[in-house]
CSV table of C-alpha atoms in Angstrom, one decimal:
chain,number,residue,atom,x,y,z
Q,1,UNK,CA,-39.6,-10.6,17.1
Q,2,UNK,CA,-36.8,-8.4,16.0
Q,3,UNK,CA,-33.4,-9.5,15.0
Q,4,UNK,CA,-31.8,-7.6,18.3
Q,5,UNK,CA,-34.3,-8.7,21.0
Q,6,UNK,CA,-34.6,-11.9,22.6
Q,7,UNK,CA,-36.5,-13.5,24.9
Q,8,UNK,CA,-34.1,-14.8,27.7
Q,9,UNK,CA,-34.5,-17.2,30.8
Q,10,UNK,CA,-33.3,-15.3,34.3
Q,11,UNK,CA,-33.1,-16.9,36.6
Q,12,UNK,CA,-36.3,-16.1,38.5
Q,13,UNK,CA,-38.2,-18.4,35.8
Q,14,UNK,CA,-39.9,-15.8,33.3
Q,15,UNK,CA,-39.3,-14.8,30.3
Q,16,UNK,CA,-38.0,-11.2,29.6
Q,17,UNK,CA,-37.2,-9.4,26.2
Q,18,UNK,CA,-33.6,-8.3,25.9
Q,19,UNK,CA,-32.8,-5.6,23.9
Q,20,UNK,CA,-29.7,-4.3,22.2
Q,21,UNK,CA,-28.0,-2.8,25.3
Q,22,UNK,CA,-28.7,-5.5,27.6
Q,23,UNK,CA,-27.3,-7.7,25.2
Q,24,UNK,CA,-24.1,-6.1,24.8
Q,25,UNK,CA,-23.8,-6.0,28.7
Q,26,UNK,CA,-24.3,-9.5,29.0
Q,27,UNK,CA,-21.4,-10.3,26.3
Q,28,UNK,CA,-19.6,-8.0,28.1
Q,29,UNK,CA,-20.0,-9.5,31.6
Q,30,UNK,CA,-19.5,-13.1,29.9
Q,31,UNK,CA,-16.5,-12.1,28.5
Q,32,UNK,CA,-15.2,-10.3,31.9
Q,33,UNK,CA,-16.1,-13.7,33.9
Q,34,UNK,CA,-14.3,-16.0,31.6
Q,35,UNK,CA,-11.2,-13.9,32.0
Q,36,UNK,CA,-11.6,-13.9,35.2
Q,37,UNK,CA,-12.3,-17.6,36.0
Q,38,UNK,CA,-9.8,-19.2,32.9
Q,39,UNK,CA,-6.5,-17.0,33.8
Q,40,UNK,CA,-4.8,-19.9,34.7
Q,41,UNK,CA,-5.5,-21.8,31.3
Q,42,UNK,CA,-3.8,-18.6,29.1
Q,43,UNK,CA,-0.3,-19.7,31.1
Q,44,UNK,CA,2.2,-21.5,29.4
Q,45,UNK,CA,2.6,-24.2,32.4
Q,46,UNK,CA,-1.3,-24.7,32.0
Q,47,UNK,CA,-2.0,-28.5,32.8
Q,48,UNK,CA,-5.6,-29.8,32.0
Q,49,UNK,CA,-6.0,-33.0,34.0
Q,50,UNK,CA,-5.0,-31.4,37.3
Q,51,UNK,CA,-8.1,-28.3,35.9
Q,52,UNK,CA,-10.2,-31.3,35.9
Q,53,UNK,CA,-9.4,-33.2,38.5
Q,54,UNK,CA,-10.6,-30.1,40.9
Q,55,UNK,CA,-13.6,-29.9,38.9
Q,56,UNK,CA,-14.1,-33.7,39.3
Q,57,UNK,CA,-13.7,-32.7,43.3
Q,58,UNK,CA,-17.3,-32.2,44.9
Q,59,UNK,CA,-15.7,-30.7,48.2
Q,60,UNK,CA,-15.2,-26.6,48.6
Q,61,UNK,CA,-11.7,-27.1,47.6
Q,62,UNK,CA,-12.6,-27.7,44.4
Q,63,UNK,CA,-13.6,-25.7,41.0
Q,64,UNK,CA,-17.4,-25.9,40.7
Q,65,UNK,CA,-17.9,-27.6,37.1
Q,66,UNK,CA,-21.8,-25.8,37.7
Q,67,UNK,CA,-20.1,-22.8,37.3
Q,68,UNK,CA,-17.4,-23.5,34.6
Q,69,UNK,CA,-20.9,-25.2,32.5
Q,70,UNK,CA,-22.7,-22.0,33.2
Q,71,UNK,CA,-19.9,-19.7,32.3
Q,72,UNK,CA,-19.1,-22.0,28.9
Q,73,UNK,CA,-23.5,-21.5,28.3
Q,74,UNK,CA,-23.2,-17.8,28.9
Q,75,UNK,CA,-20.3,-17.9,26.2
Q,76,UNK,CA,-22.1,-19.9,23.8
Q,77,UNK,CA,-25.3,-17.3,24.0
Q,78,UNK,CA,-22.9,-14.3,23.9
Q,79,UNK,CA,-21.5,-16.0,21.0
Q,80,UNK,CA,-25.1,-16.6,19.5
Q,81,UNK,CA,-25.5,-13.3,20.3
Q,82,UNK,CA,-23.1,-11.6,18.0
Q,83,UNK,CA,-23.8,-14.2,15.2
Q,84,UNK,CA,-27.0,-13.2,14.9
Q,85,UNK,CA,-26.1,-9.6,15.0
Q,86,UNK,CA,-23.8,-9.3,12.6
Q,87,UNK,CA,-25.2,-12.7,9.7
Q,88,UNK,CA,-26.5,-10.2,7.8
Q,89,UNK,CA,-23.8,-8.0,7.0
Q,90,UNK,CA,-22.1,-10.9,6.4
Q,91,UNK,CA,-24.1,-12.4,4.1
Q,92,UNK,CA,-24.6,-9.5,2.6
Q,93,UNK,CA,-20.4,-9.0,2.0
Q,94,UNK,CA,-20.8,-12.8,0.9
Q,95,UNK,CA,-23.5,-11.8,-1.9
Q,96,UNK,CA,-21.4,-8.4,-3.2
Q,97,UNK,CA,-18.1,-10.6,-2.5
Q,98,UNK,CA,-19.7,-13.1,-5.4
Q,99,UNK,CA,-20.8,-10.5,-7.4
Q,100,UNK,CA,-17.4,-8.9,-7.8
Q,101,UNK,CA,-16.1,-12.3,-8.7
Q,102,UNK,CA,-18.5,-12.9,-11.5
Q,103,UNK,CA,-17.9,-9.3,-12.7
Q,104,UNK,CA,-13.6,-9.8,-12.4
Q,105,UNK,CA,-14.4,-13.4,-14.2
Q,106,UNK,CA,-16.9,-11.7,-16.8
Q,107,UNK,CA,-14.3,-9.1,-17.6
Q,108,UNK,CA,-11.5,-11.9,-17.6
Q,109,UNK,CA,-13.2,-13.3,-20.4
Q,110,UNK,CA,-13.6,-10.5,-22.0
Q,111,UNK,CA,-9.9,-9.4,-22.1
Q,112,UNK,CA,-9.1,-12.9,-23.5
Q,113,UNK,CA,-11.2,-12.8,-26.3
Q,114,UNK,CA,-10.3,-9.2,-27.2
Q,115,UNK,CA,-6.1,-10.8,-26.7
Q,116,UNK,CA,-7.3,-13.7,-29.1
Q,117,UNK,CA,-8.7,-11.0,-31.3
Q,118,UNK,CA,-5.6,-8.6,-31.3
Q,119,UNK,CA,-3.4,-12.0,-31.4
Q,120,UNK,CA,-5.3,-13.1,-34.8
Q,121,UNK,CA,-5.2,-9.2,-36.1
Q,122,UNK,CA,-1.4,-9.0,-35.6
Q,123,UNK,CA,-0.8,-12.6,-37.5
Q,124,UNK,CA,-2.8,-11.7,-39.9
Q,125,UNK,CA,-0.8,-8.2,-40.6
Q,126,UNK,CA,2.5,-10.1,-40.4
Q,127,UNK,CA,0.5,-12.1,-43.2
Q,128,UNK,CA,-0.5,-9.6,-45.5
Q,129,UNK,CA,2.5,-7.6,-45.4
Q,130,UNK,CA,4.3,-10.7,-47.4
Q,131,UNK,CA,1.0,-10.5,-50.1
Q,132,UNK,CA,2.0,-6.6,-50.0
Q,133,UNK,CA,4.9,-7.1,-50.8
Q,134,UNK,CA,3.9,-9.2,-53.4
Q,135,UNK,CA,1.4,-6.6,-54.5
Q,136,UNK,CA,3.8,-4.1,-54.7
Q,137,UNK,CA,6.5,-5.9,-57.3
Q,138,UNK,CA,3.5,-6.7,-59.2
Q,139,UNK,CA,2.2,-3.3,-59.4
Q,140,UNK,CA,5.7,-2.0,-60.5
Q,141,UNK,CA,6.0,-4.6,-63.0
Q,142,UNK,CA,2.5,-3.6,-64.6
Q,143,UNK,CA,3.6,0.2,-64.4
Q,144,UNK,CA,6.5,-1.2,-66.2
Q,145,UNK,CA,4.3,-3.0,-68.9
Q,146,UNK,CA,1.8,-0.1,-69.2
Q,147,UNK,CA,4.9,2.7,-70.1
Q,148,UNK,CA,6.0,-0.2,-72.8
Q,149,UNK,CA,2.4,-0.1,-74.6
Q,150,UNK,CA,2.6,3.5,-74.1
Q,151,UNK,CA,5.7,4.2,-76.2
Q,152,UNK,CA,4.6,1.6,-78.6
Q,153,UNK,CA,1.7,3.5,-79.2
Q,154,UNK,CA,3.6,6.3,-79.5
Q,155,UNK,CA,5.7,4.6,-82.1
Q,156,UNK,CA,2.4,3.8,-83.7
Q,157,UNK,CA,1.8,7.3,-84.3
Q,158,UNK,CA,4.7,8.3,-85.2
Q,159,UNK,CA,4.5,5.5,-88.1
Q,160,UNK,CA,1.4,6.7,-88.7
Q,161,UNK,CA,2.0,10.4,-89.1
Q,162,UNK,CA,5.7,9.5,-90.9
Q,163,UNK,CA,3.2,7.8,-93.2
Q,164,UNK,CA,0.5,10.3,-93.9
């Protein structure tokens, strides 16, 4: 039977299949009686006991509990009703819902271990710039060393040639 239609009770005995329109009537209706029938519980001055003493009180004077159990039924099936119609695109916003989270979490993880990365990078500059620095004084002092040998050679030759 499809999701929309229902067999209902009426209240000749059988059963009937409701579809989509007649359903939305009858949540309609049920709505429409329990304004109706429950203004007085909406009020601020609303007191419950003397509500069920008069449904307690079997004479015409008093509120018919049959009917307040019907109308709370008709509620509870309109209620039913529009569960039933709308579980799946709930469920559905539910499944996407989760897989946004794992994506956001996924990416999360993601962005930490490229911030651990970048973090590590930076120390690691901030590092090598002392060893550069080091480099650098070393490399001067060697350029320093290599233009000594040079003019000694130099001098060597000039011996040499003073001596030839």
């Amino acid at each position: 039977m499809h999701r929309s239609q229902r067999s209902r009770r009426t209240p000749s005995g059988p059963t009937e299949l409701a579809g989509p329109d007649d359903d939305q009537a009858r949540k309609e209706q049920a709505l429409r009686q329990a304004e109706g029938n429950l203004d007085g519980i909406k009020r601020s001055d609303f007191n419950p006991v003397a509500l069920a003493l008069q449904m307690m009180d079997g004479s015409s004077l008093g509120k018919s509990y049959g009917e307040f159990h019907a109308a709370s039924e008709q509620l509870n099936e309109s209620l039913d009703g529009i569960v039933n119609e709308y579980y799946g695109g709930f469920n559905d916003s539910i499944l996407t819902f989760s897989g946004l989270q794992e994506r956001i979490q996924d990416a999360s993880g993601s962005v930490n271990v490229v911030k651990g990365n970048l973090q590590r990078v930076r120390r690691m500059i901030v590092e090598e710039r002392g060893s550069l620095d080091q480099l650098y004084t070393k490399s001067k002092q060697l350029g320093a060393i290599v233009a000594i040998l040079r003019r000694l050679e130099e001098a060597g030759r000039v011996r040499e040639e003073i001596a030839a």
